[in-house]
mmCIF file with all atom_site columns, C-alpha atoms in Angstrom:
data_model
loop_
_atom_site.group_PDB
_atom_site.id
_atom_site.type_symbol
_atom_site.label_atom_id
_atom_site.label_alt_id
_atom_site.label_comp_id
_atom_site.label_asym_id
_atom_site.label_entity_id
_atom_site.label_seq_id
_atom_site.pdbx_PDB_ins_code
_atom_site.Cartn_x
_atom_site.Cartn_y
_atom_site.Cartn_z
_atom_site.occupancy
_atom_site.B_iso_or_equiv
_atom_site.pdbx_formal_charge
_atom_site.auth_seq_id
_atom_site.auth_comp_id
_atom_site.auth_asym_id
_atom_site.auth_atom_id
_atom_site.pdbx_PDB_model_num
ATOM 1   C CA . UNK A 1 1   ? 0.000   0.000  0.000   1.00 0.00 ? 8   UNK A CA 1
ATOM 2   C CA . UNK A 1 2   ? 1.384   3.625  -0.956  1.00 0.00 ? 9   UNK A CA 1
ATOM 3   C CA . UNK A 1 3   ? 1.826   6.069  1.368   1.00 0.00 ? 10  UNK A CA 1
ATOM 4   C CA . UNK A 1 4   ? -0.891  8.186  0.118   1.00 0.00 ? 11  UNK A CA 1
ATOM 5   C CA . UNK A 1 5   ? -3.279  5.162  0.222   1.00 0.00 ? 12  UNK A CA 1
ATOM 6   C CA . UNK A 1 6   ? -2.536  4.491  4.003   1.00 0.00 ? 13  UNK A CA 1
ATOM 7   C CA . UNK A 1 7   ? -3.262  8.226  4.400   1.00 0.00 ? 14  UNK A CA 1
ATOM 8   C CA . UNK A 1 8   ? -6.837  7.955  3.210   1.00 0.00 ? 15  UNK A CA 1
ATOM 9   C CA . UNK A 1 9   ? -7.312  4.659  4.874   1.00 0.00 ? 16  UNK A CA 1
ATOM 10  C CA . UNK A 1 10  ? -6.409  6.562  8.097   1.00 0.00 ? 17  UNK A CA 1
ATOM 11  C CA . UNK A 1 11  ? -8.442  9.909  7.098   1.00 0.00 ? 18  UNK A CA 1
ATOM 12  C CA . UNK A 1 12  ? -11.461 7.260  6.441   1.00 0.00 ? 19  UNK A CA 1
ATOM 13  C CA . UNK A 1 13  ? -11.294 5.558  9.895   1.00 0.00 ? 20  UNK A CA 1
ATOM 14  C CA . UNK A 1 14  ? -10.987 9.136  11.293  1.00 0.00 ? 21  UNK A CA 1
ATOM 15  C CA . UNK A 1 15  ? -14.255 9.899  9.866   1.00 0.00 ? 22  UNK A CA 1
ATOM 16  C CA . UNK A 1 16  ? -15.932 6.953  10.698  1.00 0.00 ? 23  UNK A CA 1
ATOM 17  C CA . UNK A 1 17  ? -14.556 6.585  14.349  1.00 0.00 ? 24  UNK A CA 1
ATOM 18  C CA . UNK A 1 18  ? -15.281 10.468 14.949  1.00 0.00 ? 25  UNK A CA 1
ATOM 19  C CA . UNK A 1 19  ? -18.848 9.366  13.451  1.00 0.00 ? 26  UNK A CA 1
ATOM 20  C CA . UNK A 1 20  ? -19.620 6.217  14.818  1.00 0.00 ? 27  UNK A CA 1
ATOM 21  C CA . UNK A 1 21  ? -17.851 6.779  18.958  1.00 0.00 ? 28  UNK A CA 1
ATOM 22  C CA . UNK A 1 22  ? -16.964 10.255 19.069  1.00 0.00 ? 29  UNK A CA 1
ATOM 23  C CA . UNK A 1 23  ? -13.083 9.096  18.683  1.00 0.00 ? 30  UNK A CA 1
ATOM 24  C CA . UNK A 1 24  ? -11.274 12.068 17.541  1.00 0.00 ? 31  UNK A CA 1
ATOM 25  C CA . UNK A 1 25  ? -7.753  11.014 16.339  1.00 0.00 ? 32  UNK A CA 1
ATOM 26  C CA . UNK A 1 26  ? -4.950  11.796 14.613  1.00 0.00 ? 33  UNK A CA 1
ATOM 27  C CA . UNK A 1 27  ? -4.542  11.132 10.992  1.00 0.00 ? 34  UNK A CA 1
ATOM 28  C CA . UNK A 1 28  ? -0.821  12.129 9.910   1.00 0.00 ? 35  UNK A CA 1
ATOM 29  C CA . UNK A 1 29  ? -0.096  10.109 13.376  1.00 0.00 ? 36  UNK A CA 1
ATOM 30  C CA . UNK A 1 30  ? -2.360  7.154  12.255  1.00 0.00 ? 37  UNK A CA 1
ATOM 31  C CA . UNK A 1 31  ? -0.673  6.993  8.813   1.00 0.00 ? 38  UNK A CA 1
ATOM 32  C CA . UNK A 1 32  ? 2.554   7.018  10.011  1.00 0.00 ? 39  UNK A CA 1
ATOM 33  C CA . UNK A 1 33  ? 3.173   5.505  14.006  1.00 0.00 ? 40  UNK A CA 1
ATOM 34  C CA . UNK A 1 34  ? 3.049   1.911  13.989  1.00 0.00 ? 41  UNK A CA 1
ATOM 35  C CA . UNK A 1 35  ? 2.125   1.872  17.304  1.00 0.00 ? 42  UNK A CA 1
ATOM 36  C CA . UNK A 1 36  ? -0.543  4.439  17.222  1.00 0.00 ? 43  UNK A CA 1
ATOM 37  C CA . UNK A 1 37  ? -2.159  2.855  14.362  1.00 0.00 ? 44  UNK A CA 1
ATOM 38  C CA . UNK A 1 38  ? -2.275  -0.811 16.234  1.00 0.00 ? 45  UNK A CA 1
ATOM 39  C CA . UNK A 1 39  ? -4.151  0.807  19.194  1.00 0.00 ? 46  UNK A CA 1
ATOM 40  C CA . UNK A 1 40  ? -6.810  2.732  16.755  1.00 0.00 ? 47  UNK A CA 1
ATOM 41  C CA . UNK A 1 41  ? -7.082  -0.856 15.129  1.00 0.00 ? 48  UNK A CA 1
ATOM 42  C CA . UNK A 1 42  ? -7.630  -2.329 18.822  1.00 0.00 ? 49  UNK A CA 1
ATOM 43  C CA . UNK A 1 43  ? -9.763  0.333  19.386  1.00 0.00 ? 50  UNK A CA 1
ATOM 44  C CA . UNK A 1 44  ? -11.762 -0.037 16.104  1.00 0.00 ? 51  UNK A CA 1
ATOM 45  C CA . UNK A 1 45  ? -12.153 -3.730 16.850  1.00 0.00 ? 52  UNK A CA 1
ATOM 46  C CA . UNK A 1 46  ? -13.359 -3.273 19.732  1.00 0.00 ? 53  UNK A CA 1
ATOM 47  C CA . UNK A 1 47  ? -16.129 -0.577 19.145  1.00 0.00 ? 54  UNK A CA 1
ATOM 48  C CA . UNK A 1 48  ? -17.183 -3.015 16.310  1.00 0.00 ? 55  UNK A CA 1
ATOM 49  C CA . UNK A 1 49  ? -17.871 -6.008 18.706  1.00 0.00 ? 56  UNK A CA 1
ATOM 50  C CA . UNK A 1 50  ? -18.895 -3.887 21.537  1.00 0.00 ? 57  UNK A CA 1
ATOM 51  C CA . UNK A 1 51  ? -21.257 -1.342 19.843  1.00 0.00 ? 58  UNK A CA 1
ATOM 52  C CA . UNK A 1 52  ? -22.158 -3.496 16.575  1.00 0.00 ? 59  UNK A CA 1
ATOM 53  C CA . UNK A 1 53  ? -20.429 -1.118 14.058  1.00 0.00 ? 60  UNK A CA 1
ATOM 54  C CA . UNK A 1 54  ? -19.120 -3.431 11.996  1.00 0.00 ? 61  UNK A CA 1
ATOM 55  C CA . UNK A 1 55  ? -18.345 -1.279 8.831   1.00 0.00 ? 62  UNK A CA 1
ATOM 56  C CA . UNK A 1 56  ? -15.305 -0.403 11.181  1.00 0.00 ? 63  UNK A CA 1
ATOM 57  C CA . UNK A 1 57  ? -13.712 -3.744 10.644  1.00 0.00 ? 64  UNK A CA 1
ATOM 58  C CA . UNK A 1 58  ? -12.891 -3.511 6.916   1.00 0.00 ? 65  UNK A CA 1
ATOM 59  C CA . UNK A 1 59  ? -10.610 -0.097 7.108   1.00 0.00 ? 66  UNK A CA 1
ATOM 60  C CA . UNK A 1 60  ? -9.279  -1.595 10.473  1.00 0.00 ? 67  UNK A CA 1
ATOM 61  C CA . UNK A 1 61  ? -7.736  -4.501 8.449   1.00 0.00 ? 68  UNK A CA 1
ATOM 62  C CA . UNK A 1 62  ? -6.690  -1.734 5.585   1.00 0.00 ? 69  UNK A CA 1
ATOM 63  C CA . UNK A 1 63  ? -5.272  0.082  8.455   1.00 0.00 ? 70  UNK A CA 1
ATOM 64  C CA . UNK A 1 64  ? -3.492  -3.202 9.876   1.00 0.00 ? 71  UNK A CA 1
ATOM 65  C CA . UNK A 1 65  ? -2.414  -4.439 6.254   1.00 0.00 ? 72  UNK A CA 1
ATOM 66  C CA . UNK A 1 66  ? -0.331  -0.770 6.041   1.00 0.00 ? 73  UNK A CA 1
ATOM 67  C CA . UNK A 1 67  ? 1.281   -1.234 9.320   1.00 0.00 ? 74  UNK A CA 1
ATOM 68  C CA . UNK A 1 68  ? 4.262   -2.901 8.587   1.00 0.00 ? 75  UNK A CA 1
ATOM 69  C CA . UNK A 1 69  ? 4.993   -0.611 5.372   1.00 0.00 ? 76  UNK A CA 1
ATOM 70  C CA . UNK A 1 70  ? 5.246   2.225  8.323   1.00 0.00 ? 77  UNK A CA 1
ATOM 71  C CA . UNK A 1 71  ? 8.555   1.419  9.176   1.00 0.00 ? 78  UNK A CA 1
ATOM 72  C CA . UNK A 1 72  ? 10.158  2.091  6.155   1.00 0.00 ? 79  UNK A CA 1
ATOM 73  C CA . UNK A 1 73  ? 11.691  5.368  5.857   1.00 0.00 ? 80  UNK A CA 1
ATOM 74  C CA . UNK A 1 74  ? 10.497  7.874  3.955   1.00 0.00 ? 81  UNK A CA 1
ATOM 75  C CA . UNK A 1 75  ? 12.739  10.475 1.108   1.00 0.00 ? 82  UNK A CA 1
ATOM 76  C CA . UNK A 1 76  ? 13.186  13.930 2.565   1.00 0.00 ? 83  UNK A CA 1
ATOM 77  C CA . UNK A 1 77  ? 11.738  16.256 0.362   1.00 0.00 ? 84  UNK A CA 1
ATOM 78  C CA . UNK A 1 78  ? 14.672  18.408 -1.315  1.00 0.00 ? 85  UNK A CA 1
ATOM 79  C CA . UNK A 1 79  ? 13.501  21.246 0.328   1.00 0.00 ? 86  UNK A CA 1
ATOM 80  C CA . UNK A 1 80  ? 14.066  19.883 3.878   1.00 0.00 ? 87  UNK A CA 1
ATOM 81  C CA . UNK A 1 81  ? 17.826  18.333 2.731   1.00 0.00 ? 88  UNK A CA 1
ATOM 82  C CA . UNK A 1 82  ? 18.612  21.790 1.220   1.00 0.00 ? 89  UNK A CA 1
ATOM 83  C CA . UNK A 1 83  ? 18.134  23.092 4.488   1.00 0.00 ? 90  UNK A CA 1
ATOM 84  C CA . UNK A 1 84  ? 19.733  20.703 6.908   1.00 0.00 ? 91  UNK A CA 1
ATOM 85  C CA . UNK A 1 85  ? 22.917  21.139 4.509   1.00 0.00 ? 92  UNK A CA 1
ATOM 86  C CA . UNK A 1 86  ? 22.527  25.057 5.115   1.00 0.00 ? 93  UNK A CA 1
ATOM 87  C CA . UNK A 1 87  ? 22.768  24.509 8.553   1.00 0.00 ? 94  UNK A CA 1
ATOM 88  C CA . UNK A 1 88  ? 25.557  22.199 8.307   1.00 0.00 ? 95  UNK A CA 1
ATOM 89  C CA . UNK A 1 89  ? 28.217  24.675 6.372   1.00 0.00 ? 96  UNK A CA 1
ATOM 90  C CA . UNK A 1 90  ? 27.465  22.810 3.036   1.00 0.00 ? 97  UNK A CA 1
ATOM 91  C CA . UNK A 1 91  ? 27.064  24.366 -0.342  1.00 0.00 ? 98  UNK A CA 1
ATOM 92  C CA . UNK A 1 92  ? 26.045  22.807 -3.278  1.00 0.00 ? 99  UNK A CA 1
ATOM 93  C CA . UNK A 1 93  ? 28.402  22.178 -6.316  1.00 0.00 ? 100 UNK A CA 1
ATOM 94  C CA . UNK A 1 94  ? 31.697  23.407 -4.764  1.00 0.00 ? 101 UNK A CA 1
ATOM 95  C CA . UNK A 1 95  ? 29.978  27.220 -4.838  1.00 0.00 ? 102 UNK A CA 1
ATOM 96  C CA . UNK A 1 96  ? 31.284  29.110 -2.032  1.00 0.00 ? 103 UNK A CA 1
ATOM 97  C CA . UNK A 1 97  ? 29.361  32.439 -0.660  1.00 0.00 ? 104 UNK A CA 1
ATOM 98  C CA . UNK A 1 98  ? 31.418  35.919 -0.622  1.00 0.00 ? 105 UNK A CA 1
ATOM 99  C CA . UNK A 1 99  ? 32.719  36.045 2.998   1.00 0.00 ? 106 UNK A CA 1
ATOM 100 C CA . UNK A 1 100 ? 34.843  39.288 3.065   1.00 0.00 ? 107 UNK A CA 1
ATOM 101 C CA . UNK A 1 101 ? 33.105  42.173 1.751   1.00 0.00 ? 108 UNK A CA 1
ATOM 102 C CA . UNK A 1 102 ? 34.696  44.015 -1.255  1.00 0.00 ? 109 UNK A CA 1
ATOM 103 C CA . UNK A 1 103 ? 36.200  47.285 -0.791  1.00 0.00 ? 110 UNK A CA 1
ATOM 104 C CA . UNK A 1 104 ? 35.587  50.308 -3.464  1.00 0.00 ? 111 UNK A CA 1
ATOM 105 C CA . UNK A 1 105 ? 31.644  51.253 -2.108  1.00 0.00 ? 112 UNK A CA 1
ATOM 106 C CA . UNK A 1 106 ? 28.309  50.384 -3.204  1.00 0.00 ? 113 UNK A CA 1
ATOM 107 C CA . UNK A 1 107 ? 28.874  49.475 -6.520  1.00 0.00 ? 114 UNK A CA 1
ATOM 108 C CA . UNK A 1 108 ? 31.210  47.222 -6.004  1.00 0.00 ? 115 UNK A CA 1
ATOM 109 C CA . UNK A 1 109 ? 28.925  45.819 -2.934  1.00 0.00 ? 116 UNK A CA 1
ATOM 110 C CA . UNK A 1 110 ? 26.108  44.804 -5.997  1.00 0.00 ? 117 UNK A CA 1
ATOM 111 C CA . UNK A 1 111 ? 27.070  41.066 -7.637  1.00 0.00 ? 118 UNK A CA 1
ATOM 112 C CA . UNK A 1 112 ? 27.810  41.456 -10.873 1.00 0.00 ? 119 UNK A CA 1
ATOM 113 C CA . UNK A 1 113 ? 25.025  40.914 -13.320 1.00 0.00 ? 120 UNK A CA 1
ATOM 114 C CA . UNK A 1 114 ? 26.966  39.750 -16.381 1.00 0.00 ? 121 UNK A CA 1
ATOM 115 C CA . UNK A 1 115 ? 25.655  42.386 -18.325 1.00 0.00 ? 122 UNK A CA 1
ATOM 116 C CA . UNK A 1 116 ? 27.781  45.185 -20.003 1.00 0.00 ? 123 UNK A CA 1
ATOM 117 C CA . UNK A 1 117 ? 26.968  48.736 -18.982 1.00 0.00 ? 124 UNK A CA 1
ATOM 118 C CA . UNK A 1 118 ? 24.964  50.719 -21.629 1.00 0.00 ? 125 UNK A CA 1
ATOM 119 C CA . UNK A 1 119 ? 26.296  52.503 -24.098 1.00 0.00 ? 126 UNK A CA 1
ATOM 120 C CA . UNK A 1 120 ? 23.439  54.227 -25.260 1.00 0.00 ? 127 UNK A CA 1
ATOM 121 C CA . UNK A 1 121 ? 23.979  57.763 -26.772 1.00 0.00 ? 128 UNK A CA 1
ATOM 122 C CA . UNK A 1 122 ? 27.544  57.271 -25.172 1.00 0.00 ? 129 UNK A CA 1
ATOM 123 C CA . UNK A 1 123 ? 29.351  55.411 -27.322 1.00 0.00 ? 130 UNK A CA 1
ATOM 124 C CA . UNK A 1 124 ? 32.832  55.616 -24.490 1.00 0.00 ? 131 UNK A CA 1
ATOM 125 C CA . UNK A 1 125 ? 30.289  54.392 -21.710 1.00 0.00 ? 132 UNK A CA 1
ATOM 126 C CA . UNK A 1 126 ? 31.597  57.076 -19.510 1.00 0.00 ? 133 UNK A CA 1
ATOM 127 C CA . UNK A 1 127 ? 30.425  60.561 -18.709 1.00 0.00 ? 134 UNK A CA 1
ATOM 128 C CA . UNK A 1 128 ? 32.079  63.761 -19.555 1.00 0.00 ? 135 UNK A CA 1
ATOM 129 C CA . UNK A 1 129 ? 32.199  66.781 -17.461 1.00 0.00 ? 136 UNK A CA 1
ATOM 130 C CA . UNK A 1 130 ? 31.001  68.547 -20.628 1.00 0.00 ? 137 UNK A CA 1
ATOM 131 C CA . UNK A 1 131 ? 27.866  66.130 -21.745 1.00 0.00 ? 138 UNK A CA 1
ATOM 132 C CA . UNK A 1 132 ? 24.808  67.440 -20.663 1.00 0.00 ? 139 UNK A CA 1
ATOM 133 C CA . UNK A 1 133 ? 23.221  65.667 -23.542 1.00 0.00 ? 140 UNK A CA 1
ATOM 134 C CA . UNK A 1 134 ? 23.651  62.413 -22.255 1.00 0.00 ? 141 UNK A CA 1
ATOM 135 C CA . UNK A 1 135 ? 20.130  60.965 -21.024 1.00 0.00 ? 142 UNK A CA 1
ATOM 136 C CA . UNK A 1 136 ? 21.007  58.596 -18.420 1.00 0.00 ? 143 UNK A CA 1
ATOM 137 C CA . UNK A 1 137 ? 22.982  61.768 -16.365 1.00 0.00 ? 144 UNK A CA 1
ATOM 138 C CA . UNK A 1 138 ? 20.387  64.270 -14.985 1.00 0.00 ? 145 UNK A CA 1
ATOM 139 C CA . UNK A 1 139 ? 22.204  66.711 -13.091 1.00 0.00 ? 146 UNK A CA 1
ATOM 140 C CA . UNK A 1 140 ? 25.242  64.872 -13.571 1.00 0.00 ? 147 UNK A CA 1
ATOM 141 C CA . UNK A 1 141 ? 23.503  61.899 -11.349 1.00 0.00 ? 148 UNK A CA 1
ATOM 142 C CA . UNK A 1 142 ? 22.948  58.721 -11.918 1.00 0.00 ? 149 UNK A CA 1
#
């Protein structure tokens, strides 16, 4: 049984227990504690004898059928292993984060984009003192 089947096995026996004896449970715990899930089978079993709700015992032996698949451990998602390796002082491919800041002011605090400044209406790229014509300068700023 998948994972995701055992989950709506458990989400069904939540319903009907909740239903049927006023059992509120746990699903995500029912779905995936081995333990948990043999004592809401117990439990099931025994509401079914007790109180005559039998359509208990068929998702109490769907429940019982997934119990041994419990054990097995489950992928991290990437998002989680990203993290933990974060924490850890790992990086990725061999990439290594800036750790001393460059000197030289903001500019040079900005990563690099990989794009070439524009040259538009200048072909030099660089102001003049003299070129008030140039549209990216407006009073000479930026």
């Amino acid at each position: 049984m998948s994972q995701s089947e055992t989950f709506a096995t458990a989400a069904h026996m939540h319903v009907l227990l909740r239903r049927k004896t006023g059992r509120v449970t746990d699903t995500e715990w029912m779905a995936t504690n081995a333990v948990y899930a043999t004592e809401i089978v117990r439990f099931a079993r025994e509401k079914a004898d007790s109180e005559g709700h039998t359509d208990l015992l068929p998702w109490a032996d769907k429940l019982e059928a997934a119990i041994p698949e419990m054990g097995v451990p489950v992928r991290k998602p990437l998002l989680q292993k990203a993290q933990e390796a974060l924490r850890a002082g790992q990086v990725p491919g061999g990439a290594r984060p800036n750790s001393a800041p460059r000197a030289g002011g903001f500019a040079d605090s900005v990563p690099a984009s990989g794009f070439a400044e524009s040259t538009l209406n200048n072909p030099g790229g660089k102001p003049t003192d003299g070129d008030e014509s140039d549209t990216r300068y407006i009073g000479r700023l930026r």
